[in-house]
Amino acid sequence: MKNYLRAGAGIFALGLSTVSASEVQLRILETTDIHVNVVDYDYYADKPSVAVGLARTATLIKQARSEVKNSILIDNGDLIQGNPLGDYMAKERGLKKGDVHPVFKAMNLLKYDVGNLGNHEFNYGLDFLNESLNDANFPYVSSNIYLDDGDTNSANDAPMFDPYVILDRTVVDDKGQKHSVKIGVIGFVPPQITQWDEVNLKGKAITHDIVETAKRYIPEMREQGADVVIAVPHSGLSVETAKGRDENATYYLSKVEGLDAILFGHAHKVFPSDAYADLDGVDVAKGTINGVAATMPGFWGSHLGLVDLKLDVDSNGKWTVLDGTGSTRGIYKRDGRKKIALVDADQKIVDAVKDEHAETISFMRKAVGQTGAPINSFFALVQDLSLIHI
Ligand code: MN
Ligand code: MG
């Protein structure tokens, strides 16, 4: 009888470990290239817009979170520059100690988990960047920017920012059981920032190749205990042969061992979408690049990016990624030339930045008034960001 029981218990235990103990769904949400568009407002046309604004993306974020048990939210940069609110904050109003940049008033409310730096973060200089970033209630990462130490030996270069973070999170499996999981998040910027913002970075910062940096840090993240590794390149997707120090390195990055998800950006395009359907190794139906689940959610808040991972954790706490998909959701759709809203703005986000928003509008009305009416109406039609600076 004793022996029989023992044998039975053995078979039962074997059954548990092979059939798999627990399946966990993890949803990773991404915003990118917000370019200071918090409010759903076109400052050039001086009227509301249904096609821009983190206030509208926020509604998608809340919906996407409510559908799942486990999610994290990551921003991929190009955050503090790119519209009149950004210029107003950096050049007109400034940030005094204790001031909170309006982008972080909004993002702190949305409880972001991690932020990554984009190339445009360096447009107003390092002092303004640091004064902005210290308002974030969440960590920032960037792995391929280093202090310029004046020598050519890259092996001893010191990172300027935290290259990655490993988040300790408690997640709930499909049976309602809790598990701890370590989620590693690593950020990348186009190496070209040292040329594009030479005035701000010369003698202070240098950059390394994105793929080389990934090969250095991803094994280290695994050694540090990361069960899941998410790469956040502020970098587009190109299948042209890599030349080294590539601006758009997401495709090459997808082939680096040890990655479970890629949240990318910089190109101001949407992935997955038909535009990428013909690329070798890309599955736009599933949202994968060389088998890695990936998303790129447009620009100015136009879309929310989603990566849905299906994970398995065994009784020893060992995690395996079983499957992953990438997708996006838009804040509006097109009907011919018309843009039709798919969500309302989150009023709490709009309210959080209402002072800076109102000040920017009066700043713009004053500034545009000096250039004359014909130029004003022309700008309003084309809405070109670089033209307005002339
Ligand atoms: Mn951008
Ligand atoms: Mg960019």
Short mmCIF file of C-alpha atoms and ligand atoms in Angstrom, two decimals:
data_model
loop_
_atom_site.label_atom_id
_atom_site.label_comp_id
_atom_site.label_asym_id
_atom_site.label_seq_id
_atom_site.Cartn_x
_atom_site.Cartn_y
_atom_site.Cartn_z
CA MET A 1 0.00 0.00 0.00
CA LYS A 2 2.81 2.36 0.95
CA ASN A 3 4.71 1.57 -2.23
CA TYR A 4 1.63 2.01 -4.33
CA LEU A 5 1.00 5.47 -2.88
CA ARG A 6 4.57 6.53 -3.46
CA ALA A 7 4.46 5.37 -7.08
CA GLY A 8 1.18 7.20 -7.58
CA ALA A 9 2.59 10.41 -6.15
CA GLY A 10 5.57 10.06 -8.45
CA ILE A 11 3.41 9.79 -11.54
CA PHE A 12 1.30 12.72 -10.40
CA ALA A 13 4.38 14.91 -9.91
CA LEU A 14 5.72 13.87 -13.32
CA GLY A 15 2.37 14.76 -14.85
CA LEU A 16 2.49 18.24 -13.33
CA SER A 17 5.93 19.06 -14.62
CA THR A 18 5.32 17.86 -18.17
CA VAL A 19 1.79 19.18 -18.69
CA SER A 20 3.14 22.53 -17.40
CA ALA A 21 2.38 24.10 -14.10
CA SER A 22 1.24 27.58 -14.94
CA GLU A 23 0.64 29.71 -17.95
CA VAL A 24 0.99 33.49 -17.54
CA GLN A 25 -0.09 36.15 -20.01
CA LEU A 26 2.07 39.28 -19.97
CA ARG A 27 1.01 42.33 -21.97
CA ILE A 28 3.68 44.93 -22.73
CA LEU A 29 2.36 48.34 -23.82
CA GLU A 30 4.36 50.93 -25.74
CA THR A 31 4.09 54.59 -26.61
CA THR A 32 6.73 56.24 -28.78
CA ASP A 33 7.57 59.53 -30.51
CA ILE A 34 5.00 61.45 -28.48
CA HIS A 35 6.96 64.68 -29.22
CA VAL A 36 5.25 66.57 -26.36
CA ASN A 37 1.77 65.87 -27.75
CA VAL A 38 -0.01 65.37 -24.46
CA VAL A 39 -3.21 67.28 -25.28
CA ASP A 40 -5.31 66.41 -28.36
CA TYR A 41 -4.53 69.78 -29.90
CA ASP A 42 -2.84 70.95 -33.10
CA TYR A 43 -0.96 74.09 -32.02
CA TYR A 44 -0.13 75.06 -35.63
CA ALA A 45 -3.76 74.98 -36.79
CA ASP A 46 -4.76 76.31 -33.34
CA LYS A 47 -7.58 73.81 -32.95
CA PRO A 48 -8.33 70.42 -31.37
CA SER A 49 -7.31 67.26 -33.23
CA VAL A 50 -8.57 63.69 -32.90
CA ALA A 51 -5.31 62.35 -34.41
CA VAL A 52 -2.80 63.34 -31.71
CA GLY A 53 -2.29 63.35 -27.97
CA LEU A 54 -1.30 61.05 -25.15
CA ALA A 55 -4.60 62.11 -23.53
CA ARG A 56 -6.33 59.97 -26.18
CA THR A 57 -3.74 57.17 -26.14
CA ALA A 58 -4.36 57.06 -22.38
CA THR A 59 -7.88 55.77 -23.04
CA LEU A 60 -6.41 52.93 -25.14
CA ILE A 61 -3.91 52.23 -22.35
CA LYS A 62 -6.71 51.89 -19.78
CA GLN A 63 -8.72 49.60 -22.08
CA ALA A 64 -5.69 47.40 -22.89
CA ARG A 65 -4.82 47.10 -19.20
CA SER A 66 -8.36 46.20 -18.20
CA GLU A 67 -8.42 43.21 -20.57
CA VAL A 68 -5.50 41.37 -18.93
CA LYS A 69 -4.18 40.40 -15.49
CA ASN A 70 -0.58 41.48 -16.09
CA SER A 71 0.78 44.45 -18.01
CA ILE A 72 3.60 46.95 -18.05
CA LEU A 73 3.83 50.31 -19.87
CA ILE A 74 6.97 51.64 -21.55
CA ASP A 75 7.70 54.88 -23.45
CA ASN A 76 10.31 54.80 -26.20
CA GLY A 77 11.34 58.45 -26.32
CA ASP A 78 11.33 61.47 -28.58
CA LEU A 79 9.23 62.80 -25.77
CA ILE A 80 10.26 66.33 -24.74
CA GLN A 81 10.80 67.98 -28.16
CA GLY A 82 8.73 68.36 -31.31
CA ASN A 83 5.80 70.71 -30.79
CA PRO A 84 5.22 74.25 -29.51
CA LEU A 85 4.55 73.03 -25.96
CA GLY A 86 8.05 71.51 -25.95
CA ASP A 87 9.64 74.70 -27.28
CA TYR A 88 7.65 76.80 -24.84
CA MET A 89 8.84 74.70 -21.88
CA ALA A 90 12.49 74.59 -22.97
CA LYS A 91 13.01 78.08 -24.37
CA GLU A 92 10.34 80.36 -22.92
CA ARG A 93 9.15 79.15 -19.52
CA GLY A 94 12.05 76.88 -18.51
CA LEU A 95 12.12 74.33 -15.70
CA LYS A 96 13.04 75.53 -12.25
CA LYS A 97 13.93 73.09 -9.48
CA GLY A 98 10.68 71.51 -8.34
CA ASP A 99 8.84 72.22 -11.61
CA VAL A 100 7.47 69.11 -13.27
CA HIS A 101 7.62 68.97 -17.04
CA PRO A 102 4.05 68.58 -18.38
CA VAL A 103 4.92 65.30 -20.17
CA PHE A 104 5.76 63.81 -16.76
CA LYS A 105 2.65 65.27 -15.11
CA ALA A 106 0.76 63.13 -17.63
CA MET A 107 3.01 60.07 -17.60
CA ASN A 108 3.25 59.86 -13.82
CA LEU A 109 -0.56 59.74 -13.73
CA LEU A 110 -0.46 56.85 -16.20
CA LYS A 111 2.06 54.99 -14.02
CA TYR A 112 4.63 54.15 -16.66
CA ASP A 113 7.09 51.40 -15.71
CA VAL A 114 10.12 52.44 -17.79
CA GLY A 115 11.20 55.16 -20.23
CA ASN A 116 13.84 55.10 -22.98
CA LEU A 117 15.57 58.11 -24.53
CA GLY A 118 15.05 59.12 -28.17
CA ASN A 119 17.39 61.20 -30.30
CA HIS A 120 15.34 64.37 -29.83
CA GLU A 121 15.78 64.24 -26.04
CA PHE A 122 19.19 65.89 -26.62
CA ASN A 123 17.94 68.87 -28.66
CA TYR A 124 17.75 71.26 -25.69
CA GLY A 125 21.00 70.12 -24.05
CA LEU A 126 21.86 67.76 -21.21
CA ASP A 127 20.96 70.17 -18.38
CA PHE A 128 17.39 70.59 -19.58
CA LEU A 129 17.14 66.84 -20.24
CA ASN A 130 18.27 65.96 -16.71
CA GLU A 131 16.00 68.60 -15.18
CA SER A 132 13.12 67.01 -17.13
CA LEU A 133 13.96 63.37 -16.39
CA ASN A 134 14.20 63.90 -12.65
CA ASP A 135 10.44 64.53 -12.70
CA ALA A 136 9.67 60.99 -13.86
CA ASN A 137 8.35 58.62 -11.18
CA PHE A 138 9.79 55.71 -13.16
CA PRO A 139 13.30 54.67 -14.28
CA TYR A 140 14.96 55.72 -17.55
CA VAL A 141 17.29 53.52 -19.56
CA SER A 142 19.72 53.99 -22.45
CA SER A 143 22.51 51.48 -23.02
CA ASN A 144 24.60 52.88 -25.88
CA ILE A 145 25.42 56.43 -24.68
CA TYR A 146 28.68 56.75 -22.76
CA LEU A 147 30.65 59.52 -21.07
CA ASP A 148 33.33 60.90 -23.39
CA ASP A 149 36.48 60.01 -21.43
CA GLY A 150 38.78 61.26 -24.18
CA ASP A 151 40.48 57.92 -24.90
CA THR A 152 39.74 55.49 -27.73
CA ASN A 153 39.49 52.34 -25.60
CA SER A 154 35.75 51.57 -25.69
CA ALA A 155 36.04 48.67 -23.21
CA ASN A 156 36.36 51.06 -20.24
CA ASP A 157 33.63 53.51 -21.35
CA ALA A 158 31.17 54.34 -18.59
CA PRO A 159 27.46 54.45 -19.46
CA MET A 160 25.87 57.91 -19.08
CA PHE A 161 22.49 56.42 -18.11
CA ASP A 162 21.36 53.09 -16.63
CA PRO A 163 21.76 50.71 -19.59
CA TYR A 164 18.86 48.55 -18.40
CA VAL A 165 16.55 47.87 -15.49
CA ILE A 166 15.27 44.60 -14.13
CA LEU A 167 11.75 45.03 -12.77
CA ASP A 168 10.55 42.72 -10.00
CA ARG A 169 6.90 42.09 -10.66
CA THR A 170 4.23 39.83 -9.23
CA VAL A 171 2.06 38.33 -11.95
CA VAL A 172 -1.05 36.19 -11.83
CA ASP A 173 -1.37 32.99 -13.86
CA ASP A 174 -4.47 31.67 -15.64
CA LYS A 175 -5.55 29.83 -12.47
CA GLY A 176 -5.21 32.90 -10.27
CA GLN A 177 -1.90 31.89 -8.63
CA LYS A 178 0.73 34.57 -8.03
CA HIS A 179 4.34 34.31 -9.26
CA SER A 180 7.35 36.64 -9.13
CA VAL A 181 8.99 37.42 -12.42
CA LYS A 182 12.01 39.56 -13.31
CA ILE A 183 11.43 41.65 -16.42
CA GLY A 184 14.56 43.16 -17.99
CA VAL A 185 14.18 46.30 -20.13
CA ILE A 186 17.09 47.71 -22.17
CA GLY A 187 17.02 50.95 -24.21
CA PHE A 188 18.89 52.09 -27.34
CA VAL A 189 19.28 55.39 -29.19
CA PRO A 190 20.53 56.02 -32.76
CA PRO A 191 24.35 56.42 -32.49
CA GLN A 192 23.98 59.50 -34.75
CA ILE A 193 22.91 61.71 -31.81
CA THR A 194 26.55 62.77 -31.42
CA GLN A 195 26.39 64.27 -34.95
CA TRP A 196 22.80 65.54 -34.86
CA ASP A 197 23.34 67.22 -31.48
CA GLU A 198 27.07 67.83 -31.71
CA VAL A 199 26.63 71.28 -30.16
CA ASN A 200 25.13 69.72 -27.02
CA LEU A 201 27.16 66.51 -26.80
CA LYS A 202 30.69 67.19 -28.10
CA GLY A 203 33.26 66.34 -25.42
CA LYS A 204 30.49 65.00 -23.16
CA ALA A 205 29.01 61.91 -24.78
CA ILE A 206 29.91 59.23 -27.29
CA THR A 207 27.76 56.39 -28.63
CA HIS A 208 28.22 52.73 -29.46
CA ASP A 209 26.60 50.49 -32.09
CA ILE A 210 23.15 49.19 -31.06
CA VAL A 211 23.74 45.49 -31.87
CA GLU A 212 27.21 45.41 -30.29
CA THR A 213 25.74 46.98 -27.15
CA ALA A 214 22.91 44.43 -27.08
CA LYS A 215 25.40 41.55 -27.33
CA ARG A 216 27.28 43.01 -24.37
CA TYR A 217 24.33 43.62 -22.06
CA ILE A 218 21.68 40.99 -22.83
CA PRO A 219 23.76 38.07 -21.47
CA GLU A 220 24.51 40.26 -18.42
CA MET A 221 20.78 40.86 -17.90
CA ARG A 222 20.16 37.09 -18.01
CA GLU A 223 22.96 36.56 -15.48
CA GLN A 224 21.31 39.18 -13.25
CA GLY A 225 18.22 36.99 -13.28
CA ALA A 226 16.03 38.52 -15.99
CA ASP A 227 13.35 35.95 -16.87
CA VAL A 228 12.03 38.06 -19.76
CA VAL A 229 14.11 40.54 -21.79
CA ILE A 230 12.49 43.44 -23.63
CA ALA A 231 14.53 45.58 -26.04
CA VAL A 232 13.40 49.18 -26.59
CA PRO A 233 15.29 50.57 -29.58
CA HIS A 234 14.50 54.15 -30.58
CA SER A 235 15.35 52.93 -34.05
CA GLY A 236 13.50 51.92 -37.21
CA LEU A 237 13.37 48.74 -39.28
CA SER A 238 15.55 48.26 -42.38
CA VAL A 239 16.67 45.00 -44.03
CA GLU A 240 19.56 46.61 -45.91
CA THR A 241 22.92 45.10 -44.97
CA ALA A 242 24.12 46.47 -41.64
CA LYS A 243 27.09 48.81 -41.90
CA GLY A 244 27.79 49.32 -38.19
CA ARG A 245 26.49 52.26 -36.12
CA ASP A 246 23.23 51.84 -38.01
CA GLU A 247 20.49 54.36 -37.33
CA ASN A 248 17.70 51.85 -38.06
CA ALA A 249 18.95 48.69 -36.37
CA THR A 250 15.77 46.97 -35.19
CA TYR A 251 16.01 44.19 -37.79
CA TYR A 252 19.60 43.33 -36.84
CA LEU A 253 18.75 43.59 -33.16
CA SER A 254 15.97 41.01 -33.60
CA LYS A 255 18.65 38.40 -34.42
CA VAL A 256 20.55 38.92 -31.15
CA GLU A 257 20.19 35.90 -28.85
CA GLY A 258 18.05 36.24 -25.73
CA LEU A 259 15.36 38.77 -26.69
CA ASP A 260 11.67 38.14 -26.02
CA ALA A 261 10.08 41.37 -27.27
CA ILE A 262 11.01 44.48 -29.22
CA LEU A 263 9.30 47.85 -28.78
CA PHE A 264 10.64 50.12 -31.49
CA GLY A 265 10.05 53.59 -32.93
CA HIS A 266 11.85 56.60 -34.44
CA ALA A 267 10.45 55.97 -37.95
CA HIS A 268 7.01 57.43 -37.09
CA LYS A 269 5.39 54.40 -38.73
CA VAL A 270 3.18 51.54 -37.60
CA PHE A 271 4.35 47.95 -37.09
CA PRO A 272 2.88 45.49 -37.79
CA SER A 273 1.38 46.87 -41.02
CA ASP A 274 1.29 46.03 -44.74
CA ALA A 275 4.22 48.40 -45.34
CA TYR A 276 6.51 45.74 -43.85
CA ALA A 277 4.78 42.62 -45.27
CA ASP A 278 7.42 41.85 -47.93
CA LEU A 279 10.44 41.85 -45.63
CA ASP A 280 12.22 38.51 -45.12
CA GLY A 281 11.62 37.14 -41.65
CA VAL A 282 8.78 39.55 -40.89
CA ASP A 283 5.31 38.18 -40.10
CA VAL A 284 2.87 41.09 -40.11
CA ALA A 285 -0.10 38.84 -39.28
CA LYS A 286 1.57 37.71 -36.06
CA GLY A 287 3.60 40.86 -35.44
CA THR A 288 7.03 39.26 -35.30
CA ILE A 289 10.50 40.05 -36.68
CA ASN A 290 12.66 36.93 -37.06
CA GLY A 291 10.33 35.26 -34.57
CA VAL A 292 10.50 38.04 -31.93
CA ALA A 293 7.20 39.76 -31.06
CA ALA A 294 7.44 43.45 -31.96
CA THR A 295 5.45 46.67 -32.21
CA MET A 296 5.94 50.30 -33.35
CA PRO A 297 3.01 52.56 -32.47
CA GLY A 298 3.19 55.48 -34.94
CA PHE A 299 3.81 58.99 -33.57
CA TRP A 300 2.32 61.89 -31.54
CA GLY A 301 0.14 59.38 -29.64
CA SER A 302 -1.55 58.08 -32.80
CA HIS A 303 -1.33 54.45 -31.66
CA LEU A 304 -0.70 52.23 -28.67
CA GLY A 305 1.70 49.32 -29.21
CA LEU A 306 1.02 45.91 -27.69
CA VAL A 307 3.18 42.82 -27.29
CA ASP A 308 1.32 39.88 -25.79
CA LEU A 309 3.59 37.17 -24.40
CA LYS A 310 2.45 33.74 -23.32
CA LEU A 311 4.79 32.52 -20.57
CA ASP A 312 5.18 29.27 -18.73
CA VAL A 313 6.64 28.98 -15.25
CA ASP A 314 7.57 25.59 -13.83
CA SER A 315 7.59 24.51 -10.18
CA ASN A 316 11.26 25.60 -9.88
CA GLY A 317 10.36 29.12 -10.93
CA LYS A 318 11.96 28.73 -14.35
CA TRP A 319 10.27 30.84 -17.02
CA THR A 320 9.86 30.02 -20.69
CA VAL A 321 8.34 32.26 -23.36
CA LEU A 322 5.95 30.01 -25.28
CA ASP A 323 4.67 32.51 -27.82
CA GLY A 324 4.40 36.22 -28.56
CA THR A 325 2.46 38.53 -30.83
CA GLY A 326 2.73 42.23 -31.71
CA SER A 327 -0.08 44.61 -32.63
CA THR A 328 -1.20 48.24 -32.42
CA ARG A 329 -4.43 50.10 -31.75
CA GLY A 330 -5.18 53.53 -33.19
CA ILE A 331 -6.80 56.57 -31.59
CA TYR A 332 -8.52 57.41 -34.91
CA LYS A 333 -9.33 55.95 -38.31
CA ARG A 334 -9.42 57.52 -41.76
CA ASP A 335 -12.56 57.89 -43.84
CA GLY A 336 -11.27 59.43 -47.07
CA ARG A 337 -9.67 62.68 -45.94
CA LYS A 338 -11.60 62.74 -42.68
CA LYS A 339 -10.11 61.50 -39.41
CA ILE A 340 -12.64 59.86 -37.13
CA ALA A 341 -11.95 59.47 -33.42
CA LEU A 342 -11.97 55.93 -32.03
CA VAL A 343 -11.55 57.02 -28.40
CA ASP A 344 -12.22 60.08 -26.25
CA ALA A 345 -9.48 62.01 -24.49
CA ASP A 346 -8.82 61.18 -20.84
CA GLN A 347 -9.89 64.35 -19.04
CA LYS A 348 -7.48 63.79 -16.13
CA ILE A 349 -4.52 63.91 -18.51
CA VAL A 350 -5.82 67.06 -20.21
CA ASP A 351 -6.42 68.71 -16.82
CA ALA A 352 -2.94 67.82 -15.56
CA VAL A 353 -1.28 70.05 -18.19
CA LYS A 354 -3.97 72.69 -18.70
CA ASP A 355 -1.84 75.65 -17.53
CA GLU A 356 1.15 74.90 -19.77
CA HIS A 357 -1.25 74.12 -22.65
CA ALA A 358 -3.03 77.48 -22.30
CA GLU A 359 0.27 79.35 -22.01
CA THR A 360 1.56 77.63 -25.17
CA ILE A 361 -1.53 78.68 -27.13
CA SER A 362 -1.11 82.34 -26.18
CA PHE A 363 2.65 82.06 -26.87
CA MET A 364 1.85 80.69 -30.36
CA ARG A 365 -0.83 83.29 -31.12
CA LYS A 366 1.61 86.03 -30.20
CA ALA A 367 4.47 84.49 -32.22
CA VAL A 368 2.36 83.75 -35.31
CA GLY A 369 0.87 87.24 -35.20
CA GLN A 370 4.28 88.69 -36.02
CA THR A 371 4.69 86.67 -39.24
CA GLY A 372 1.48 87.87 -40.93
CA ALA A 373 -1.78 86.26 -42.02
CA PRO A 374 -0.79 84.69 -45.42
CA ILE A 375 2.05 82.66 -43.85
CA ASN A 376 -0.17 81.74 -40.94
CA SER A 377 -2.86 80.14 -43.15
CA PHE A 378 -0.22 78.33 -45.24
CA PHE A 379 1.30 76.79 -42.13
CA ALA A 380 -2.12 75.78 -40.91
CA LEU A 381 -2.70 73.75 -44.08
CA VAL A 382 0.59 71.87 -44.34
CA GLN A 383 1.24 71.56 -40.60
CA ASP A 384 4.94 71.09 -41.23
CA LEU A 385 7.00 71.02 -38.06
CA SER A 386 10.27 72.29 -39.52
CA LEU A 387 8.66 75.04 -41.62
CA ILE A 388 7.09 76.68 -38.62
CA HIS A 389 10.51 77.28 -37.09
CA ILE A 390 11.41 79.55 -40.05
MN MN B 1 10.41 61.01 -33.43
MG MG B 2 13.68 59.78 -33.17
#
